[in-house]
Amino acid sequence: MTRETAGTEGASGAPGTAGAAEPTEVSGACTGWRSWREATQDALYGPAGFYRGPEGPAGHFRTSVHASPLFAGAVARLLCRVDEALGRPAALDFVDMAAGRGELVTGVLAALPADVAARTRAYAVEVAGRPDGLDHRIEWLGEPPPGTTGLLFANEWLDNVPVEVAEVDSAGVARRVLVRDDGTERLGEPVDGAEAAWLARWWPLPGEEGLRAEIGLPRDAAWASAVSALDAGLAVAADYAHTVDARPPFGTLTGFREGRETPPVPDGSCDITAHVALDACAAAHTARCTPERTPPDALLRPQREALRALGVAGARPPLALASTDPAAYVRALAAASQAAELTAPGGLGGLGDFMWLIQPVGPVDAAALLVDVPDHEEQ
């Protein structure tokens, strides 16, 4: 599935790489060589960056959030299950990471039962400014608030946290890839230090010329930092992903503009994205925990499985309904079509590459929250 139908909502990007080659300024444009991480940071989140445009991410591509209100409903249902697992706290937090223009958090609030909505504190985390007309109950922030209890949800955030790119040269050495604003690349210095250690553990590169990898350290750090804002509850990262047993040999770095895939050119004209090593992100949170506070096991599931456990299914309504209640049949058919897109095996359903990282914090059993049974309020 390309990002014609699924993309990012925005991101709180990681800072540029220190020590990268100094750019040359000509008429306000950078014409020098920089690391992909630094170039992407400027292209996406700089003053004239791609994600600061007035149209927002929805002007360029559709994520699960934009595909159907069923997605927000499923996230609302998950928040209710977290609420039950936490014993219905007086204040329940929902944190929407990379909130775009607030589409998901708005939909979640609308889908919550009244008694849960009354206790919910809603936060939207985004680098762009607060959109006009947003629900006054939603607090707009640049970073996730500390000390929260509830659900932190990051839909297609991590794939836009900028990373370095490595490529194997003719001598079998992994080198950092440098780029200019027009997308031209060349190889830079050998990868070393913490980045080399990360590659060795999470994305080993055989010594074959041309093999590439995206070094996920900034994403690991960003995810671990976001999860640390939770005192108790659940953190979910839903993203295009891969695991160490099946890394793509040439990486996944690409661009998107107006719903179409395009070469990644870091000039602010297009989205720049790469799939996420979600297994490394999960381990990064665990590594931050003290031995006496070992966290519960994280889960990695295709979106298809997670959404079905939260009541989203793509089954067609019975044909007999068309005769007895045609309007209801049309509504049910539309909902089934939307559900099918969200759970499609080759796309957002994730039997290919769209996954949920489900990371519990405190006394929460992640597996128990994803059991396909009627919720308490539906019984």
mmCIF file of N, CA and C in Angstrom, residues 225-331:
data_model
loop_
_atom_site.group_PDB
_atom_site.id
_atom_site.type_symbol
_atom_site.label_atom_id
_atom_site.label_comp_id
_atom_site.label_asym_id
_atom_site.label_seq_id
_atom_site.Cartn_x
_atom_site.Cartn_y
_atom_site.Cartn_z
ATOM 1 N N SER A 225 10.981 8.445 24.807
ATOM 2 C CA SER A 225 10.651 9.692 25.483
ATOM 3 C C SER A 225 9.140 9.881 25.571
ATOM 4 N N ALA A 226 8.430 9.584 24.491
ATOM 5 C CA ALA A 226 6.976 9.730 24.499
ATOM 6 C C ALA A 226 6.336 8.781 25.510
ATOM 7 N N VAL A 227 6.779 7.533 25.525
ATOM 8 C CA VAL A 227 6.208 6.554 26.454
ATOM 9 C C VAL A 227 6.488 6.949 27.901
ATOM 10 N N SER A 228 7.628 7.585 28.130
ATOM 11 C CA SER A 228 7.976 7.989 29.500
ATOM 12 C C SER A 228 7.022 9.035 30.051
ATOM 13 N N ALA A 229 6.229 9.685 29.193
ATOM 14 C CA ALA A 229 5.244 10.647 29.672
ATOM 15 C C ALA A 229 4.080 9.961 30.379
ATOM 16 N N LEU A 230 3.922 8.659 30.150
ATOM 17 C CA LEU A 230 2.834 7.903 30.776
ATOM 18 C C LEU A 230 3.244 7.398 32.151
ATOM 19 N N ASP A 231 2.442 7.699 33.159
ATOM 20 C CA ASP A 231 2.621 7.059 34.463
ATOM 21 C C ASP A 231 1.980 5.673 34.460
ATOM 22 N N ALA A 232 0.869 5.546 33.768
ATOM 23 C CA ALA A 232 0.183 4.259 33.664
ATOM 24 C C ALA A 232 -0.735 4.306 32.456
ATOM 25 N N GLY A 233 -0.841 3.168 31.792
ATOM 26 C CA GLY A 233 -1.735 3.097 30.642
ATOM 27 C C GLY A 233 -1.119 2.343 29.489
ATOM 28 N N LEU A 234 -1.347 2.844 28.284
ATOM 29 C CA LEU A 234 -0.930 2.155 27.073
ATOM 30 C C LEU A 234 -0.431 3.175 26.064
ATOM 31 N N ALA A 235 0.668 2.821 25.400
ATOM 32 C CA ALA A 235 1.176 3.625 24.291
ATOM 33 C C ALA A 235 1.117 2.774 23.028
ATOM 34 N N VAL A 236 0.612 3.358 21.942
ATOM 35 C CA VAL A 236 0.470 2.638 20.680
ATOM 36 C C VAL A 236 1.121 3.463 19.567
ATOM 37 N N ALA A 237 1.988 2.811 18.797
ATOM 38 C CA ALA A 237 2.533 3.407 17.579
ATOM 39 C C ALA A 237 2.016 2.590 16.406
ATOM 40 N N ALA A 238 1.236 3.209 15.537
ATOM 41 C CA ALA A 238 0.712 2.551 14.340
ATOM 42 C C ALA A 238 1.456 3.102 13.135
ATOM 43 N N ASP A 239 2.155 2.219 12.412
ATOM 44 C CA ASP A 239 3.037 2.739 11.364
ATOM 45 C C ASP A 239 3.420 1.658 10.368
ATOM 46 N N TYR A 240 3.918 2.115 9.221
ATOM 47 C CA TYR A 240 4.580 1.221 8.282
ATOM 48 C C TYR A 240 5.858 0.741 8.948
ATOM 49 N N ALA A 241 6.080 -0.565 8.967
ATOM 50 C CA ALA A 241 7.138 -1.091 9.824
ATOM 51 C C ALA A 241 7.762 -2.347 9.234
ATOM 52 N N HIS A 242 8.872 -2.744 9.834
ATOM 53 C CA HIS A 242 9.529 -4.013 9.535
ATOM 54 C C HIS A 242 10.263 -4.461 10.794
ATOM 55 N N THR A 243 10.663 -5.721 10.827
ATOM 56 C CA THR A 243 11.365 -6.271 11.980
ATOM 57 C C THR A 243 12.707 -6.836 11.539
ATOM 58 N N VAL A 244 13.540 -7.153 12.521
ATOM 59 C CA VAL A 244 14.928 -7.489 12.234
ATOM 60 C C VAL A 244 15.075 -8.736 11.363
ATOM 61 N N ASP A 245 14.098 -9.600 11.384
ATOM 62 C CA ASP A 245 14.183 -10.814 10.569
ATOM 63 C C ASP A 245 13.766 -10.587 9.119
ATOM 64 N N ALA A 246 13.333 -9.372 8.785
ATOM 65 C CA ALA A 246 12.879 -9.115 7.410
ATOM 66 C C ALA A 246 13.084 -7.645 7.034
ATOM 67 N N ARG A 247 14.291 -7.131 7.250
ATOM 68 C CA ARG A 247 14.567 -5.745 6.859
ATOM 69 C C ARG A 247 14.663 -5.658 5.332
ATOM 70 N N PRO A 248 14.163 -4.584 4.732
ATOM 71 C CA PRO A 248 14.290 -4.416 3.279
ATOM 72 C C PRO A 248 15.744 -4.155 2.897
ATOM 73 N N PRO A 249 16.283 -4.840 1.906
ATOM 74 C CA PRO A 249 17.722 -4.751 1.618
ATOM 75 C C PRO A 249 18.192 -3.385 1.145
ATOM 76 N N PHE A 250 17.313 -2.584 0.583
ATOM 77 C CA PHE A 250 17.716 -1.284 0.061
ATOM 78 C C PHE A 250 17.028 -0.125 0.776
ATOM 79 N N GLY A 251 16.530 -0.399 1.988
ATOM 80 C CA GLY A 251 15.863 0.643 2.744
ATOM 81 C C GLY A 251 14.499 0.983 2.178
ATOM 82 N N THR A 252 13.866 2.008 2.786
ATOM 83 C CA THR A 252 12.490 2.369 2.393
ATOM 84 C C THR A 252 12.316 3.864 2.206
ATOM 85 N N LEU A 253 13.380 4.629 2.240
ATOM 86 C CA LEU A 253 13.268 6.088 2.141
ATOM 87 C C LEU A 253 12.577 6.480 0.838
ATOM 88 N N THR A 254 11.547 7.332 0.949
ATOM 89 C CA THR A 254 10.830 7.770 -0.253
ATOM 90 C C THR A 254 10.142 9.089 0.030
ATOM 91 N N GLY A 255 9.526 9.656 -1.002
ATOM 92 C CA GLY A 255 8.791 10.906 -0.854
ATOM 93 C C GLY A 255 7.368 10.754 -1.332
ATOM 94 N N PHE A 256 6.494 11.663 -0.879
ATOM 95 C CA PHE A 256 5.102 11.703 -1.330
ATOM 96 C C PHE A 256 4.675 13.152 -1.498
ATOM 97 N N ARG A 257 3.965 13.398 -2.588
ATOM 98 C CA ARG A 257 3.442 14.735 -2.861
ATOM 99 C C ARG A 257 2.081 14.597 -3.523
ATOM 100 N N GLU A 258 1.069 15.264 -2.939
ATOM 101 C CA GLU A 258 -0.283 15.262 -3.496
ATOM 102 C C GLU A 258 -0.780 13.845 -3.791
ATOM 103 N N GLY A 259 -0.532 12.945 -2.846
ATOM 104 C CA GLY A 259 -1.055 11.593 -2.951
ATOM 105 C C GLY A 259 -0.274 10.657 -3.836
ATOM 106 N N ARG A 260 0.876 11.087 -4.340
ATOM 107 C CA ARG A 260 1.651 10.233 -5.233
ATOM 108 C C ARG A 260 3.074 10.066 -4.719
ATOM 109 N N GLU A 261 3.601 8.860 -4.913
ATOM 110 C CA GLU A 261 4.980 8.615 -4.517
ATOM 111 C C GLU A 261 5.915 9.351 -5.459
ATOM 112 N N THR A 262 6.989 9.899 -4.888
ATOM 113 C CA THR A 262 7.935 10.695 -5.647
ATOM 114 C C THR A 262 9.321 10.493 -5.060
ATOM 115 N N PRO A 263 10.388 10.753 -5.798
ATOM 116 C CA PRO A 263 11.718 10.658 -5.191
ATOM 117 C C PRO A 263 11.822 11.585 -3.976
ATOM 118 N N PRO A 264 12.525 11.163 -2.932
ATOM 119 C CA PRO A 264 12.667 12.012 -1.740
ATOM 120 C C PRO A 264 13.621 13.173 -2.012
ATOM 121 N N VAL A 265 13.088 14.353 -2.112
ATOM 122 C CA VAL A 265 13.883 15.552 -2.372
ATOM 123 C C VAL A 265 13.711 16.480 -1.170
ATOM 124 N N PRO A 266 14.759 16.744 -0.399
ATOM 125 C CA PRO A 266 14.606 17.489 0.860
ATOM 126 C C PRO A 266 14.605 19.000 0.676
ATOM 127 N N ASP A 267 13.663 19.496 -0.128
ATOM 128 C CA ASP A 267 13.564 20.933 -0.363
ATOM 129 C C ASP A 267 12.274 21.523 0.182
ATOM 130 N N GLY A 268 11.518 20.736 0.964
ATOM 131 C CA GLY A 268 10.270 21.209 1.543
ATOM 132 C C GLY A 268 9.064 21.017 0.654
ATOM 133 N N SER A 269 9.249 20.455 -0.544
ATOM 134 C CA SER A 269 8.140 20.324 -1.489
ATOM 135 C C SER A 269 7.364 19.027 -1.329
ATOM 136 N N CYS A 270 7.892 18.074 -0.569
ATOM 137 C CA CYS A 270 7.227 16.774 -0.450
ATOM 138 C C CYS A 270 7.461 16.187 0.934
ATOM 139 N N ASP A 271 6.620 15.230 1.258
ATOM 140 C CA ASP A 271 6.840 14.436 2.471
ATOM 141 C C ASP A 271 8.064 13.553 2.261
ATOM 142 N N ILE A 272 8.811 13.308 3.317
ATOM 143 C CA ILE A 272 9.925 12.360 3.281
ATOM 144 C C ILE A 272 9.691 11.367 4.407
ATOM 145 N N THR A 273 9.659 10.095 4.067
ATOM 146 C CA THR A 273 9.254 9.077 5.026
ATOM 147 C C THR A 273 10.063 7.807 4.826
ATOM 148 N N ALA A 274 10.160 7.015 5.881
ATOM 149 C CA ALA A 274 10.790 5.697 5.806
ATOM 150 C C ALA A 274 10.120 4.808 6.837
ATOM 151 N N HIS A 275 9.984 3.538 6.516
ATOM 152 C CA HIS A 275 9.359 2.599 7.437
ATOM 153 C C HIS A 275 10.149 2.503 8.743
ATOM 154 N N VAL A 276 9.493 1.982 9.780
ATOM 155 C CA VAL A 276 10.023 2.057 11.135
ATOM 156 C C VAL A 276 10.421 0.672 11.656
ATOM 157 N N ALA A 277 11.574 0.605 12.298
ATOM 158 C CA ALA A 277 11.997 -0.613 13.002
ATOM 159 C C ALA A 277 11.305 -0.632 14.364
ATOM 160 N N LEU A 278 10.040 -1.016 14.370
ATOM 161 C CA LEU A 278 9.255 -0.933 15.601
ATOM 162 C C LEU A 278 9.768 -1.858 16.688
ATOM 163 N N ASP A 279 10.413 -2.962 16.312
ATOM 164 C CA ASP A 279 10.976 -3.841 17.342
ATOM 165 C C ASP A 279 12.090 -3.132 18.107
ATOM 166 N N ALA A 280 12.881 -2.315 17.412
ATOM 167 C CA ALA A 280 13.930 -1.554 18.089
ATOM 168 C C ALA A 280 13.327 -0.486 18.990
ATOM 169 N N CYS A 281 12.237 0.136 18.555
ATOM 170 C CA CYS A 281 11.563 1.144 19.381
ATOM 171 C C CYS A 281 11.053 0.529 20.677
ATOM 172 N N ALA A 282 10.457 -0.648 20.578
ATOM 173 C CA ALA A 282 9.953 -1.317 21.778
ATOM 174 C C ALA A 282 11.074 -1.595 22.763
ATOM 175 N N ALA A 283 12.200 -2.065 22.249
ATOM 176 C CA ALA A 283 13.336 -2.370 23.117
ATOM 177 C C ALA A 283 13.922 -1.116 23.739
ATOM 178 N N ALA A 284 13.841 0.004 23.052
ATOM 179 C CA ALA A 284 14.391 1.250 23.584
ATOM 180 C C ALA A 284 13.649 1.684 24.831
ATOM 181 N N HIS A 285 12.325 1.509 24.857
ATOM 182 C CA HIS A 285 11.577 1.838 26.071
ATOM 183 C C HIS A 285 11.972 0.902 27.203
ATOM 184 N N THR A 286 12.060 -0.384 26.909
ATOM 185 C CA THR A 286 12.422 -1.356 27.938
ATOM 186 C C THR A 286 13.794 -1.041 28.526
ATOM 187 N N ALA A 287 14.738 -0.620 27.679
ATOM 188 C CA ALA A 287 16.095 -0.332 28.143
ATOM 189 C C ALA A 287 16.130 0.832 29.105
ATOM 190 N N ARG A 288 15.151 1.731 29.040
ATOM 191 C CA ARG A 288 15.125 2.886 29.940
ATOM 192 C C ARG A 288 14.586 2.547 31.324
ATOM 193 N N CYS A 289 13.932 1.405 31.454
ATOM 194 C CA CYS A 289 13.302 1.041 32.717
ATOM 195 C C CYS A 289 14.323 0.458 33.684
ATOM 196 N N THR A 290 14.132 0.717 34.945
ATOM 197 C CA THR A 290 15.013 0.170 35.969
ATOM 198 C C THR A 290 14.683 -1.301 36.201
ATOM 199 N N PRO A 291 15.635 -2.097 36.703
ATOM 200 C CA PRO A 291 15.375 -3.531 36.906
ATOM 201 C C PRO A 291 14.159 -3.813 37.776
ATOM 202 N N GLU A 292 13.933 -2.961 38.787
ATOM 203 C CA GLU A 292 12.798 -3.199 39.675
ATOM 204 C C GLU A 292 11.463 -2.776 39.044
ATOM 205 N N ARG A 293 11.541 -2.088 37.893
ATOM 206 C CA ARG A 293 10.314 -1.671 37.214
ATOM 207 C C ARG A 293 10.306 -2.183 35.776
ATOM 208 N N THR A 294 10.598 -3.467 35.619
ATOM 209 C CA THR A 294 10.578 -4.074 34.291
ATOM 210 C C THR A 294 9.169 -3.984 33.716
ATOM 211 N N PRO A 295 9.017 -3.398 32.531
ATOM 212 C CA PRO A 295 7.676 -3.201 31.978
ATOM 213 C C PRO A 295 7.075 -4.500 31.463
ATOM 214 N N PRO A 296 5.757 -4.556 31.381
ATOM 215 C CA PRO A 296 5.123 -5.724 30.746
ATOM 216 C C PRO A 296 5.568 -5.824 29.291
ATOM 217 N N ASP A 297 5.405 -7.006 28.732
ATOM 218 C CA ASP A 297 5.824 -7.226 27.355
ATOM 219 C C ASP A 297 5.012 -6.387 26.381
ATOM 220 N N ALA A 298 5.689 -5.831 25.402
ATOM 221 C CA ALA A 298 5.022 -5.117 24.319
ATOM 222 C C ALA A 298 4.527 -6.118 23.285
ATOM 223 N N LEU A 299 3.541 -5.712 22.517
ATOM 224 C CA LEU A 299 3.011 -6.524 21.432
ATOM 225 C C LEU A 299 3.249 -5.813 20.105
ATOM 226 N N LEU A 300 3.464 -6.582 19.064
ATOM 227 C CA LEU A 300 3.562 -6.057 17.708
ATOM 228 C C LEU A 300 2.551 -6.822 16.868
ATOM 229 N N ARG A 301 1.535 -6.106 16.379
ATOM 230 C CA ARG A 301 0.429 -6.763 15.683
ATOM 231 C C ARG A 301 0.107 -6.030 14.380
ATOM 232 N N PRO A 302 -0.307 -6.773 13.332
ATOM 233 C CA PRO A 302 -0.843 -6.100 12.152
ATOM 234 C C PRO A 302 -2.071 -5.278 12.531
ATOM 235 N N GLN A 303 -2.246 -4.129 11.892
ATOM 236 C CA GLN A 303 -3.422 -3.316 12.190
ATOM 237 C C GLN A 303 -4.710 -4.113 11.993
ATOM 238 N N ARG A 304 -4.708 -4.995 11.031
ATOM 239 C CA ARG A 304 -5.879 -5.831 10.758
ATOM 240 C C ARG A 304 -6.337 -6.552 12.024
ATOM 241 N N GLU A 305 -5.388 -7.165 12.722
ATOM 242 C CA GLU A 305 -5.725 -7.906 13.943
ATOM 243 C C GLU A 305 -6.184 -6.968 15.048
ATOM 244 N N ALA A 306 -5.475 -5.862 15.218
ATOM 245 C CA ALA A 306 -5.816 -4.936 16.297
ATOM 246 C C ALA A 306 -7.208 -4.347 16.099
ATOM 247 N N LEU A 307 -7.515 -3.909 14.887
ATOM 248 C CA LEU A 307 -8.812 -3.297 14.645
ATOM 249 C C LEU A 307 -9.946 -4.310 14.743
ATOM 250 N N ARG A 308 -9.709 -5.515 14.280
ATOM 251 C CA ARG A 308 -10.767 -6.532 14.413
ATOM 252 C C ARG A 308 -11.062 -6.828 15.874
ATOM 253 N N ALA A 309 -10.019 -6.819 16.710
ATOM 254 C CA ALA A 309 -10.237 -7.019 18.144
ATOM 255 C C ALA A 309 -10.969 -5.846 18.772
ATOM 256 N N LEU A 310 -10.958 -4.704 18.081
ATOM 257 C CA LEU A 310 -11.651 -3.512 18.575
ATOM 258 C C LEU A 310 -12.969 -3.273 17.838
ATOM 259 N N GLY A 311 -13.453 -4.318 17.156
ATOM 260 C CA GLY A 311 -14.787 -4.265 16.600
ATOM 261 C C GLY A 311 -14.904 -3.766 15.178
ATOM 262 N N VAL A 312 -13.784 -3.608 14.466
ATOM 263 C CA VAL A 312 -13.833 -3.150 13.079
ATOM 264 C C VAL A 312 -13.678 -4.353 12.162
ATOM 265 N N ALA A 313 -14.705 -4.662 11.403
ATOM 266 C CA ALA A 313 -14.666 -5.799 10.486
ATOM 267 C C ALA A 313 -15.225 -5.370 9.136
ATOM 268 N N GLY A 314 -14.756 -6.021 8.087
ATOM 269 C CA GLY A 314 -15.168 -5.638 6.742
ATOM 270 C C GLY A 314 -16.225 -6.527 6.135
ATOM 271 N N ALA A 315 -16.997 -7.243 6.953
ATOM 272 C CA ALA A 315 -18.020 -8.152 6.428
ATOM 273 C C ALA A 315 -19.184 -7.372 5.823
ATOM 274 N N ARG A 316 -19.680 -7.830 4.684
ATOM 275 C CA ARG A 316 -20.821 -7.183 4.042
ATOM 276 C C ARG A 316 -22.089 -7.458 4.847
ATOM 277 N N PRO A 317 -23.023 -6.502 4.864
ATOM 278 C CA PRO A 317 -24.292 -6.749 5.560
ATOM 279 C C PRO A 317 -25.119 -7.782 4.798
ATOM 280 N N PRO A 318 -26.032 -8.463 5.467
ATOM 281 C CA PRO A 318 -26.860 -9.464 4.769
ATOM 282 C C PRO A 318 -27.705 -8.804 3.687
ATOM 283 N N LEU A 319 -27.790 -9.467 2.539
ATOM 284 C CA LEU A 319 -28.520 -8.909 1.400
ATOM 285 C C LEU A 319 -30.002 -8.712 1.720
ATOM 286 N N ALA A 320 -30.523 -9.523 2.600
ATOM 287 C CA ALA A 320 -31.942 -9.398 2.958
ATOM 288 C C ALA A 320 -32.258 -8.028 3.538
ATOM 289 N N LEU A 321 -31.258 -7.379 4.163
ATOM 290 C CA LEU A 321 -31.475 -6.057 4.747
ATOM 291 C C LEU A 321 -31.819 -5.030 3.675
ATOM 292 N N ALA A 322 -31.347 -5.248 2.448
ATOM 293 C CA ALA A 322 -31.638 -4.323 1.359
ATOM 294 C C ALA A 322 -33.132 -4.262 1.062
ATOM 295 N N SER A 323 -33.834 -5.351 1.296
ATOM 296 C CA SER A 323 -35.278 -5.392 1.049
ATOM 297 C C SER A 323 -36.070 -4.831 2.222
ATOM 298 N N THR A 324 -35.632 -5.157 3.434
ATOM 299 C CA THR A 324 -36.390 -4.737 4.609
ATOM 300 C C THR A 324 -36.089 -3.309 5.032
ATOM 301 N N ASP A 325 -34.846 -2.852 4.839
ATOM 302 C CA ASP A 325 -34.451 -1.494 5.252
ATOM 303 C C ASP A 325 -33.340 -1.012 4.323
ATOM 304 N N PRO A 326 -33.691 -0.530 3.139
ATOM 305 C CA PRO A 326 -32.682 -0.150 2.151
ATOM 306 C C PRO A 326 -31.685 0.892 2.653
ATOM 307 N N ALA A 327 -32.169 1.886 3.410
ATOM 308 C CA ALA A 327 -31.268 2.936 3.912
ATOM 309 C C ALA A 327 -30.236 2.348 4.871
ATOM 310 N N ALA A 328 -30.688 1.460 5.756
ATOM 311 C CA ALA A 328 -29.765 0.826 6.694
ATOM 312 C C ALA A 328 -28.759 -0.045 5.955
ATOM 313 N N TYR A 329 -29.224 -0.691 4.891
ATOM 314 C CA TYR A 329 -28.307 -1.531 4.101
ATOM 315 C C TYR A 329 -27.207 -0.682 3.464
ATOM 316 N N VAL A 330 -27.577 0.459 2.908
ATOM 317 C CA VAL A 330 -26.585 1.340 2.280
ATOM 318 C C VAL A 330 -25.580 1.829 3.313
ATOM 319 N N ARG A 331 -26.064 2.208 4.501
ATOM 320 C CA ARG A 331 -25.155 2.657 5.569
ATOM 321 C C ARG A 331 -24.206 1.546 5.991
#
